[in-house]
Short mmCIF file of C-alpha atoms in Angstrom, two decimals:
data_model
loop_
_atom_site.label_atom_id
_atom_site.label_comp_id
_atom_site.label_asym_id
_atom_site.label_seq_id
_atom_site.Cartn_x
_atom_site.Cartn_y
_atom_site.Cartn_z
CA UNK A 1 67.91 102.11 -47.06
CA UNK A 2 64.31 103.83 -47.59
CA UNK A 3 63.84 101.61 -50.68
CA UNK A 4 64.83 98.43 -48.87
CA UNK A 5 62.51 99.43 -46.06
CA UNK A 6 59.59 99.97 -48.40
CA UNK A 7 60.13 96.47 -49.93
CA UNK A 8 59.98 95.06 -46.45
CA UNK A 9 56.58 96.77 -45.69
CA UNK A 10 55.32 95.76 -48.96
CA UNK A 11 56.15 92.00 -48.30
CA UNK A 12 54.86 92.39 -44.74
CA UNK A 13 51.45 93.46 -46.05
CA UNK A 14 51.29 90.69 -48.77
CA UNK A 15 52.50 87.79 -46.50
CA UNK A 16 50.78 88.40 -42.98
CA UNK A 17 52.65 85.32 -41.62
CA UNK A 18 56.05 85.98 -42.99
CA UNK A 19 58.86 86.23 -40.73
CA UNK A 20 61.93 88.16 -41.49
CA UNK A 21 65.04 86.13 -40.76
CA UNK A 22 67.87 88.26 -42.26
CA UNK A 23 67.62 91.79 -41.01
CA UNK A 24 71.16 92.51 -39.74
CA UNK A 25 72.51 93.30 -43.20
CA UNK A 26 70.36 96.40 -43.14
CA UNK A 27 72.44 97.89 -40.31
CA UNK A 28 75.50 98.96 -42.23
CA UNK A 29 77.71 102.16 -42.58
CA UNK A 30 75.30 103.65 -45.15
CA UNK A 31 72.24 103.33 -43.06
CA UNK A 32 73.81 104.47 -39.87
CA UNK A 33 75.03 107.48 -41.74
CA UNK A 34 71.51 108.28 -42.60
CA UNK A 35 70.31 107.73 -39.11
CA UNK A 36 73.17 110.09 -38.03
CA UNK A 37 71.60 112.88 -40.20
CA UNK A 38 68.26 112.20 -38.52
CA UNK A 39 69.45 112.96 -35.04
CA UNK A 40 68.73 116.17 -33.53
CA UNK A 41 71.56 118.62 -32.69
CA UNK A 42 72.27 120.25 -29.50
CA UNK A 43 71.17 117.44 -27.25
CA UNK A 44 72.71 116.36 -23.95
CA UNK A 45 75.45 113.60 -23.98
CA UNK A 46 75.31 110.15 -22.47
CA UNK A 47 77.57 108.71 -19.74
CA UNK A 48 80.47 108.95 -22.20
CA UNK A 49 80.16 112.56 -22.54
CA UNK A 50 80.62 112.52 -26.22
CA UNK A 51 78.33 115.03 -28.02
CA UNK A 52 76.89 114.67 -31.48
CA UNK A 53 79.35 117.27 -32.88
CA UNK A 54 82.51 115.46 -31.51
CA UNK A 55 81.18 112.13 -32.97
CA UNK A 56 80.88 113.61 -36.31
CA UNK A 57 84.47 114.67 -36.73
CA UNK A 58 85.61 111.10 -37.33
CA UNK A 59 82.15 109.92 -38.53
CA UNK A 60 83.08 107.31 -41.14
CA UNK A 61 85.76 105.81 -38.96
CA UNK A 62 83.45 105.57 -35.93
CA UNK A 63 80.73 104.08 -37.90
CA UNK A 64 83.11 101.38 -39.59
CA UNK A 65 84.35 100.49 -35.98
CA UNK A 66 80.83 99.98 -34.83
CA UNK A 67 79.80 97.78 -37.53
CA UNK A 68 82.79 95.66 -36.93
CA UNK A 69 81.82 95.26 -33.33
CA UNK A 70 78.21 94.53 -34.17
CA UNK A 71 79.26 91.68 -36.47
CA UNK A 72 81.37 90.13 -33.77
CA UNK A 73 78.36 90.58 -31.40
CA UNK A 74 80.88 92.48 -29.10
CA UNK A 75 78.72 95.78 -29.30
CA UNK A 76 77.02 96.30 -25.99
CA UNK A 77 74.73 99.45 -25.45
CA UNK A 78 75.83 101.69 -22.57
CA UNK A 79 73.72 102.38 -19.49
CA UNK A 80 71.52 105.54 -20.11
CA UNK A 81 72.44 108.60 -18.05
CA UNK A 82 69.22 109.25 -15.59
CA UNK A 83 67.95 112.83 -15.21
CA UNK A 84 64.74 114.06 -13.78
CA UNK A 85 62.69 116.73 -15.55
CA UNK A 86 59.86 118.56 -13.62
CA UNK A 87 56.21 117.67 -14.17
CA UNK A 88 53.19 120.09 -13.92
CA UNK A 89 52.07 118.61 -10.68
CA UNK A 90 55.16 119.27 -8.85
CA UNK A 91 56.69 115.74 -9.35
CA UNK A 92 59.53 114.82 -11.58
CA UNK A 93 59.72 112.38 -14.59
CA UNK A 94 62.63 110.20 -14.97
CA UNK A 95 64.45 110.40 -18.39
CA UNK A 96 67.24 108.54 -19.75
CA UNK A 97 70.04 110.05 -22.19
CA UNK A 98 71.69 107.31 -24.30
CA UNK A 99 75.07 107.87 -25.89
CA UNK A 100 75.18 109.04 -29.60
CA UNK A 101 76.50 105.54 -30.63
CA UNK A 102 73.48 103.82 -28.89
CA UNK A 103 71.09 106.53 -30.55
CA UNK A 104 72.32 105.45 -33.99
CA UNK A 105 71.82 101.90 -33.49
CA UNK A 106 68.48 102.22 -31.80
CA UNK A 107 67.33 104.66 -34.67
CA UNK A 108 68.54 101.90 -37.39
CA UNK A 109 66.61 99.17 -35.39
CA UNK A 110 63.61 101.25 -34.97
CA UNK A 111 63.20 102.14 -38.76
CA UNK A 112 63.44 98.28 -39.45
CA UNK A 113 60.89 97.45 -36.88
CA UNK A 114 58.53 100.24 -38.26
CA UNK A 115 58.86 98.93 -41.65
CA UNK A 116 57.73 95.49 -40.55
CA UNK A 117 54.98 96.19 -38.19
CA UNK A 118 53.38 99.17 -40.01
CA UNK A 119 51.54 96.51 -42.17
CA UNK A 120 50.08 94.96 -38.99
CA UNK A 121 49.26 97.97 -36.74
CA UNK A 122 45.58 98.54 -36.34
CA UNK A 123 43.88 101.63 -37.81
CA UNK A 124 43.03 102.80 -34.33
CA UNK A 125 46.58 103.32 -33.45
CA UNK A 126 48.04 106.79 -34.19
CA UNK A 127 51.19 107.22 -31.94
CA UNK A 128 54.51 107.33 -33.58
CA UNK A 129 53.50 106.13 -36.99
CA UNK A 130 54.44 107.65 -40.46
CA UNK A 131 51.81 109.91 -41.78
CA UNK A 132 49.71 109.86 -38.30
CA UNK A 133 49.66 112.33 -35.66
CA UNK A 134 47.70 113.32 -32.24
CA UNK A 135 45.56 115.68 -34.26
CA UNK A 136 44.24 112.77 -36.25
CA UNK A 137 43.68 110.84 -33.09
CA UNK A 138 41.67 113.54 -31.69
CA UNK A 139 39.65 113.86 -34.85
CA UNK A 140 39.02 110.02 -34.59
CA UNK A 141 37.78 110.44 -30.98
CA UNK A 142 35.35 113.29 -32.25
CA UNK A 143 34.05 111.05 -35.07
CA UNK A 144 33.50 107.90 -33.02
CA UNK A 145 31.48 109.71 -30.42
CA UNK A 146 29.52 111.98 -32.85
CA UNK A 147 28.81 109.08 -35.42
CA UNK A 148 28.59 106.08 -33.05
CA UNK A 149 26.33 105.00 -30.29
CA UNK A 150 28.57 106.33 -27.43
CA UNK A 151 27.05 106.96 -23.91
CA UNK A 152 30.31 106.05 -22.07
CA UNK A 153 33.94 106.54 -22.13
CA UNK A 154 36.54 104.53 -20.34
CA UNK A 155 39.42 107.03 -19.47
CA UNK A 156 42.31 104.68 -18.92
CA UNK A 157 45.80 105.32 -17.69
CA UNK A 158 48.60 102.69 -17.49
CA UNK A 159 50.55 103.26 -14.34
CA UNK A 160 54.22 103.85 -15.49
CA UNK A 161 54.02 101.98 -18.76
CA UNK A 162 57.36 102.64 -20.15
CA UNK A 163 59.00 101.29 -16.78
CA UNK A 164 57.01 98.15 -16.44
CA UNK A 165 57.17 96.42 -19.94
CA UNK A 166 57.97 92.79 -19.50
CA UNK A 167 61.12 91.80 -21.42
CA UNK A 168 60.11 88.23 -22.06
CA UNK A 169 56.74 89.10 -23.36
CA UNK A 170 58.37 91.91 -25.66
CA UNK A 171 60.65 89.24 -26.82
CA UNK A 172 57.83 86.97 -27.87
CA UNK A 173 56.03 89.99 -29.61
CA UNK A 174 59.03 90.68 -31.72
CA UNK A 175 59.39 87.02 -32.60
CA UNK A 176 55.89 86.98 -34.21
CA UNK A 177 57.41 88.75 -37.26
CA UNK A 178 61.22 88.35 -36.73
CA UNK A 179 63.32 85.24 -36.83
CA UNK A 180 66.71 86.97 -36.98
CA UNK A 181 68.49 85.80 -33.51
CA UNK A 182 71.28 88.45 -33.81
CA UNK A 183 68.64 91.16 -34.34
CA UNK A 184 66.47 89.97 -31.41
CA UNK A 185 69.57 89.71 -29.11
CA UNK A 186 70.59 93.36 -29.69
CA UNK A 187 67.00 94.36 -28.94
CA UNK A 188 67.20 92.50 -25.51
CA UNK A 189 70.65 94.18 -25.07
CA UNK A 190 69.04 97.50 -25.45
CA UNK A 191 66.35 96.54 -23.12
CA UNK A 192 68.77 95.50 -20.34
CA UNK A 193 71.51 98.29 -20.91
CA UNK A 194 70.80 99.55 -17.52
CA UNK A 195 70.75 102.99 -15.98
CA UNK A 196 73.57 105.17 -14.49
CA UNK A 197 72.43 107.72 -11.73
CA UNK A 198 74.87 109.62 -9.62
CA UNK A 199 77.69 107.31 -10.41
CA UNK A 200 75.74 104.05 -9.56
CA UNK A 201 74.88 101.45 -12.14
CA UNK A 202 71.24 100.07 -11.79
CA UNK A 203 70.08 97.01 -13.82
CA UNK A 204 67.01 96.98 -15.68
CA UNK A 205 65.03 93.84 -15.46
CA UNK A 206 61.87 95.37 -17.12
CA UNK A 207 60.83 98.52 -18.95
CA UNK A 208 62.12 100.15 -22.09
CA UNK A 209 65.14 102.41 -22.47
CA UNK A 210 63.66 105.83 -21.23
CA UNK A 211 64.43 108.50 -23.68
CA UNK A 212 65.70 106.05 -26.20
CA UNK A 213 64.94 106.56 -29.91
CA UNK A 214 63.43 102.83 -29.94
CA UNK A 215 61.08 102.92 -27.10
CA UNK A 216 58.10 104.37 -29.04
CA UNK A 217 58.04 101.58 -31.75
CA UNK A 218 58.67 98.94 -29.04
CA UNK A 219 55.74 100.38 -27.03
CA UNK A 220 53.51 100.28 -30.27
CA UNK A 221 54.43 96.67 -30.95
CA UNK A 222 53.71 95.64 -27.31
CA UNK A 223 50.40 97.23 -27.01
CA UNK A 224 49.55 96.14 -30.50
CA UNK A 225 49.47 92.62 -29.47
CA UNK A 226 48.25 93.03 -25.79
CA UNK A 227 45.82 95.70 -26.46
CA UNK A 228 44.79 96.19 -30.09
CA UNK A 229 44.51 92.82 -31.30
CA UNK A 230 42.77 91.74 -28.14
CA UNK A 231 40.02 94.47 -28.64
CA UNK A 232 39.76 93.93 -32.21
CA UNK A 233 39.40 90.00 -32.11
CA UNK A 234 37.65 89.45 -28.81
CA UNK A 235 36.01 92.70 -27.35
CA UNK A 236 34.47 93.87 -30.61
CA UNK A 237 33.01 90.21 -31.46
CA UNK A 238 31.71 89.81 -27.79
CA UNK A 239 30.58 93.13 -27.01
CA UNK A 240 26.64 93.41 -27.23
CA UNK A 241 26.75 97.18 -28.02
CA UNK A 242 28.98 99.54 -29.87
CA UNK A 243 32.60 99.80 -28.68
CA UNK A 244 35.65 101.67 -30.25
CA UNK A 245 39.16 102.02 -29.09
CA UNK A 246 41.58 105.11 -30.01
CA UNK A 247 45.19 104.72 -28.80
CA UNK A 248 48.05 107.17 -29.12
CA UNK A 249 51.13 105.05 -27.86
CA UNK A 250 50.07 104.30 -24.17
CA UNK A 251 47.41 107.04 -23.87
CA UNK A 252 44.07 105.59 -25.02
CA UNK A 253 40.22 105.87 -24.56
CA UNK A 254 37.51 103.30 -25.15
CA UNK A 255 34.12 104.47 -26.11
CA UNK A 256 31.11 102.14 -25.19
CA UNK A 257 27.37 102.26 -25.69
CA UNK A 258 26.08 100.44 -22.63
CA UNK A 259 27.05 100.97 -19.13
CA UNK A 260 27.25 97.25 -18.19
CA UNK A 261 29.41 96.77 -21.09
CA UNK A 262 31.77 99.38 -19.82
CA UNK A 263 32.00 98.01 -16.27
CA UNK A 264 32.69 94.39 -17.75
CA UNK A 265 35.17 95.84 -20.14
CA UNK A 266 36.93 97.81 -17.70
CA UNK A 267 37.46 94.58 -15.46
CA UNK A 268 38.52 92.66 -18.48
CA UNK A 269 41.15 95.34 -19.43
CA UNK A 270 42.49 95.10 -16.01
CA UNK A 271 43.09 91.38 -16.03
CA UNK A 272 44.41 91.48 -19.70
CA UNK A 273 47.15 94.30 -18.67
CA UNK A 274 48.02 92.44 -15.51
CA UNK A 275 48.86 89.50 -17.40
CA UNK A 276 51.57 91.19 -19.32
CA UNK A 277 52.94 92.98 -16.25
CA UNK A 278 51.02 96.27 -16.50
CA UNK A 279 48.53 97.94 -14.12
CA UNK A 280 45.81 100.69 -14.65
CA UNK A 281 45.99 103.66 -12.50
CA UNK A 282 43.39 103.33 -9.66
CA UNK A 283 43.25 107.17 -9.24
CA UNK A 284 43.32 108.22 -13.00
CA UNK A 285 41.23 105.43 -14.72
CA UNK A 286 37.50 105.99 -14.59
CA UNK A 287 34.28 105.46 -16.68
CA UNK A 288 32.69 108.77 -17.67
CA UNK A 289 29.07 109.19 -18.76
CA UNK A 290 29.63 111.00 -22.17
CA UNK A 291 27.68 111.35 -25.32
CA UNK A 292 24.44 113.03 -26.65
CA UNK A 293 22.35 111.80 -23.69
CA UNK A 294 24.73 112.59 -21.21
CA UNK A 295 23.11 116.07 -20.32
CA UNK A 296 19.84 114.30 -19.63
CA UNK A 297 21.40 111.70 -17.63
CA UNK A 298 23.33 114.12 -15.44
CA UNK A 299 20.26 116.33 -14.98
CA UNK A 300 18.27 113.35 -13.62
CA UNK A 301 21.05 112.69 -11.10
CA UNK A 302 21.66 116.31 -10.20
CA UNK A 303 25.16 116.28 -11.49
CA UNK A 304 27.11 117.94 -14.35
CA UNK A 305 28.07 115.84 -17.51
CA UNK A 306 31.41 114.17 -17.02
CA UNK A 307 34.65 114.88 -18.84
CA UNK A 308 37.80 113.11 -19.81
CA UNK A 309 41.29 114.13 -20.92
CA UNK A 310 43.02 112.75 -23.86
CA UNK A 311 46.31 114.13 -25.48
CA UNK A 312 46.46 117.27 -23.50
CA UNK A 313 42.70 118.22 -23.96
CA UNK A 314 39.86 118.14 -21.71
CA UNK A 315 36.80 116.80 -23.73
CA UNK A 316 33.26 117.95 -22.53
CA UNK A 317 29.76 117.67 -23.66
CA UNK A 318 29.13 120.74 -25.71
CA UNK A 319 26.23 122.14 -27.83
CA UNK A 320 26.50 123.45 -31.42
CA UNK A 321 24.74 126.48 -32.75
CA UNK A 322 21.55 124.66 -33.33
CA UNK A 323 21.65 123.48 -29.75
CA UNK A 324 22.59 119.89 -30.84
CA UNK A 325 25.14 117.86 -29.01
CA UNK A 326 28.68 118.17 -30.03
CA UNK A 327 32.12 117.20 -28.50
CA UNK A 328 33.91 120.19 -27.20
CA UNK A 329 37.48 120.32 -26.09
CA UNK A 330 39.82 122.89 -24.32
CA UNK A 331 43.27 122.89 -23.11
CA UNK A 332 43.88 120.72 -20.06
CA UNK A 333 44.37 122.89 -17.14
CA UNK A 334 47.58 121.32 -16.00
CA UNK A 335 49.07 121.47 -19.56
CA UNK A 336 48.04 125.26 -19.77
CA UNK A 337 49.63 126.02 -16.44
CA UNK A 338 52.69 124.10 -17.23
CA UNK A 339 53.14 126.14 -20.55
CA UNK A 340 52.71 129.42 -18.65
CA UNK A 341 55.24 128.45 -16.05
CA UNK A 342 57.70 127.68 -18.98
CA UNK A 343 57.45 131.19 -20.36
CA UNK A 344 57.74 132.72 -16.86
CA UNK A 345 60.85 130.64 -16.14
CA UNK A 346 62.15 131.71 -19.76
CA UNK A 347 61.42 135.45 -19.10
CA UNK A 348 62.93 135.43 -15.64
CA UNK A 349 66.26 134.00 -16.88
CA UNK A 350 66.48 136.01 -20.11
CA UNK A 351 65.17 139.43 -19.26
CA UNK A 352 68.39 141.04 -18.69
CA UNK A 353 70.32 138.92 -21.10
CA UNK A 354 68.35 139.60 -24.50
CA UNK A 355 67.23 142.81 -26.01
CA UNK A 356 63.62 143.81 -26.12
CA UNK A 357 63.29 142.59 -29.67
CA UNK A 358 64.97 139.32 -29.11
CA UNK A 359 62.70 138.68 -26.01
CA UNK A 360 59.74 139.56 -28.37
CA UNK A 361 61.02 136.99 -30.99
CA UNK A 362 61.58 134.30 -28.42
CA UNK A 363 58.21 134.54 -26.99
CA UNK A 364 56.66 134.62 -30.44
CA UNK A 365 58.36 131.03 -31.04
CA UNK A 366 56.82 129.95 -27.92
CA UNK A 367 53.28 131.22 -28.65
CA UNK A 368 53.24 129.67 -32.29
CA UNK A 369 54.43 126.34 -30.73
CA UNK A 370 51.47 126.45 -28.33
CA UNK A 371 48.97 127.47 -31.10
CA UNK A 372 50.10 124.82 -33.39
CA UNK A 373 49.39 122.13 -31.01
CA UNK A 374 46.49 123.56 -29.08
CA UNK A 375 44.88 125.49 -31.82
CA UNK A 376 41.99 122.94 -32.66
CA UNK A 377 38.33 123.38 -33.23
CA UNK A 378 36.50 124.87 -30.05
CA UNK A 379 39.58 125.94 -28.24
CA UNK A 380 39.86 129.30 -29.42
CA UNK A 381 38.92 130.79 -25.88
CA UNK A 382 41.60 128.91 -24.13
CA UNK A 383 44.33 129.77 -26.51
CA UNK A 384 43.22 133.26 -26.31
CA UNK A 385 43.48 133.16 -22.61
CA UNK A 386 47.07 131.87 -22.98
CA UNK A 387 48.06 134.69 -25.21
CA UNK A 388 46.60 137.40 -22.65
CA UNK A 389 48.35 135.58 -19.79
CA UNK A 390 51.67 135.52 -21.59
CA UNK A 391 51.12 139.20 -22.41
CA UNK A 392 50.76 140.02 -18.77
CA UNK A 393 53.80 138.06 -17.80
CA UNK A 394 55.95 139.90 -20.35
CA UNK A 395 54.71 143.29 -18.85
CA UNK A 396 55.55 141.89 -15.34
CA UNK A 397 59.09 140.79 -16.09
CA UNK A 398 60.04 143.58 -18.34
CA UNK A 399 59.28 146.04 -15.47
CA UNK A 400 61.58 143.72 -13.22
CA UNK A 401 64.61 144.26 -15.47
CA UNK A 402 65.86 147.16 -13.12
CA UNK A 403 64.54 149.17 -10.08
CA UNK A 404 62.95 151.58 -12.54
CA UNK A 405 59.84 150.52 -14.30
CA UNK A 406 60.30 150.05 -18.24
CA UNK A 407 56.64 150.36 -19.13
CA UNK A 408 53.43 151.52 -18.01
CA UNK A 409 50.55 149.47 -19.15
CA UNK A 410 49.47 152.18 -21.94
CA UNK A 411 52.91 152.55 -23.20
CA UNK A 412 53.21 148.70 -23.27
CA UNK A 413 49.94 148.54 -25.29
CA UNK A 414 51.41 150.95 -27.77
CA UNK A 415 54.57 149.02 -28.04
CA UNK A 416 52.58 145.86 -28.86
CA UNK A 417 50.70 147.76 -31.55
CA UNK A 418 53.93 148.58 -33.37
CA UNK A 419 55.58 145.24 -32.49
CA UNK A 420 52.87 142.69 -32.21
CA UNK A 421 53.01 139.19 -30.83
CA UNK A 422 51.80 136.32 -32.62
CA UNK A 423 47.85 136.29 -32.27
CA UNK A 424 45.87 133.00 -31.56
CA UNK A 425 44.54 131.06 -34.41
CA UNK A 426 43.06 127.65 -35.25
CA UNK A 427 45.70 125.62 -37.02
CA UNK A 428 43.46 122.26 -36.94
CA UNK A 429 39.97 121.97 -38.04
CA UNK A 430 39.03 118.49 -36.53
CA UNK A 431 35.85 118.39 -38.37
CA UNK A 432 37.62 118.64 -41.75
CA UNK A 433 39.70 115.64 -40.82
CA UNK A 434 36.44 113.70 -40.03
CA UNK A 435 35.18 114.59 -43.38
CA UNK A 436 38.46 113.83 -45.31
CA UNK A 437 38.54 110.45 -43.46
CA UNK A 438 35.00 109.56 -44.66
CA UNK A 439 35.80 110.42 -48.28
CA UNK A 440 38.83 108.16 -48.12
#
């Protein structure tokens, strides 16, 4: 299937107005089998309670039966099972768990959609695209601010994006490149599959399948037309000063040169999103004075330079070794606290179930995972703080394994010397990303 998808991408690049009218033949037993191999093991089951391992026992028969139903148009996605996961602020985030069969179909459709629209997506978009990641988006923000004429940053937040996507507008977006009626009908069925919560069915008249494999690509297509194309064709041409947009799925920032342009752009952005059923968060959306002159501006007003959050990092106006301006970044406070809480909960649950060495190995995996994301330029102090806080949590919870203390701090330090934890390190040099992009 990969070869066919590459051919679709090539044709989409060569013929910008081409509409693909015959896509359903790409959804067959072979492609679904490939998709099955891509699904992650050990995930929770949907409303039918069928897990991946059970579905695999009669995989070919199940896939053949699914294809027969899809050809007859009798396949209907089942409602997602609604669960809630905790957020860092004490609130919960709703998550939908599709069935294995629905995940397979969504994966197949997502691959086809990605092959078509990859040719159209703008360079400013980084989320859920092949060969692109969040660290490249961070490097792009760094480059835009450092190399452009940036004095203000619009820190935008779309209120409940995935819950408020308009189905009719989504259909029209997909029809820009797709003329296969069956293909489009199945996407609409996925969007309207509904939610099952505590045994009660709830219809979905708007939004994308929460937790669905297809949701990220649908979000990219939706925002491509209502945000990226609009910014590229309208805002850039009519903006009197410098303006750049960097987007990672529904998380984006807009860097602007002039304050009056930033104010006007924010109002136009609100109107644009409202037209498509979306709203900017009143509390989280703001214009930040940010850039090489922000220190002087803030000093005149008796304030500190502004900061903004993007992809889990707080960006601030820093200074390099020579005293020149540079973009600094540190782990967002709520993300740091959330990560520490996760470690604390794990230690609390596992302290009497696992051996000391097994606990150390489990913590090492968490530490490395944290470093691999947050280990970026300028953030060594924050990940070092994280390391020391995790060390203190281990000491605390090991001494709660029984009524008798397991360690004193001196003996614990000696143990760590013999069996060290993974030390903080920088995995992503964002400045090297900047140089590499310039050479390309």
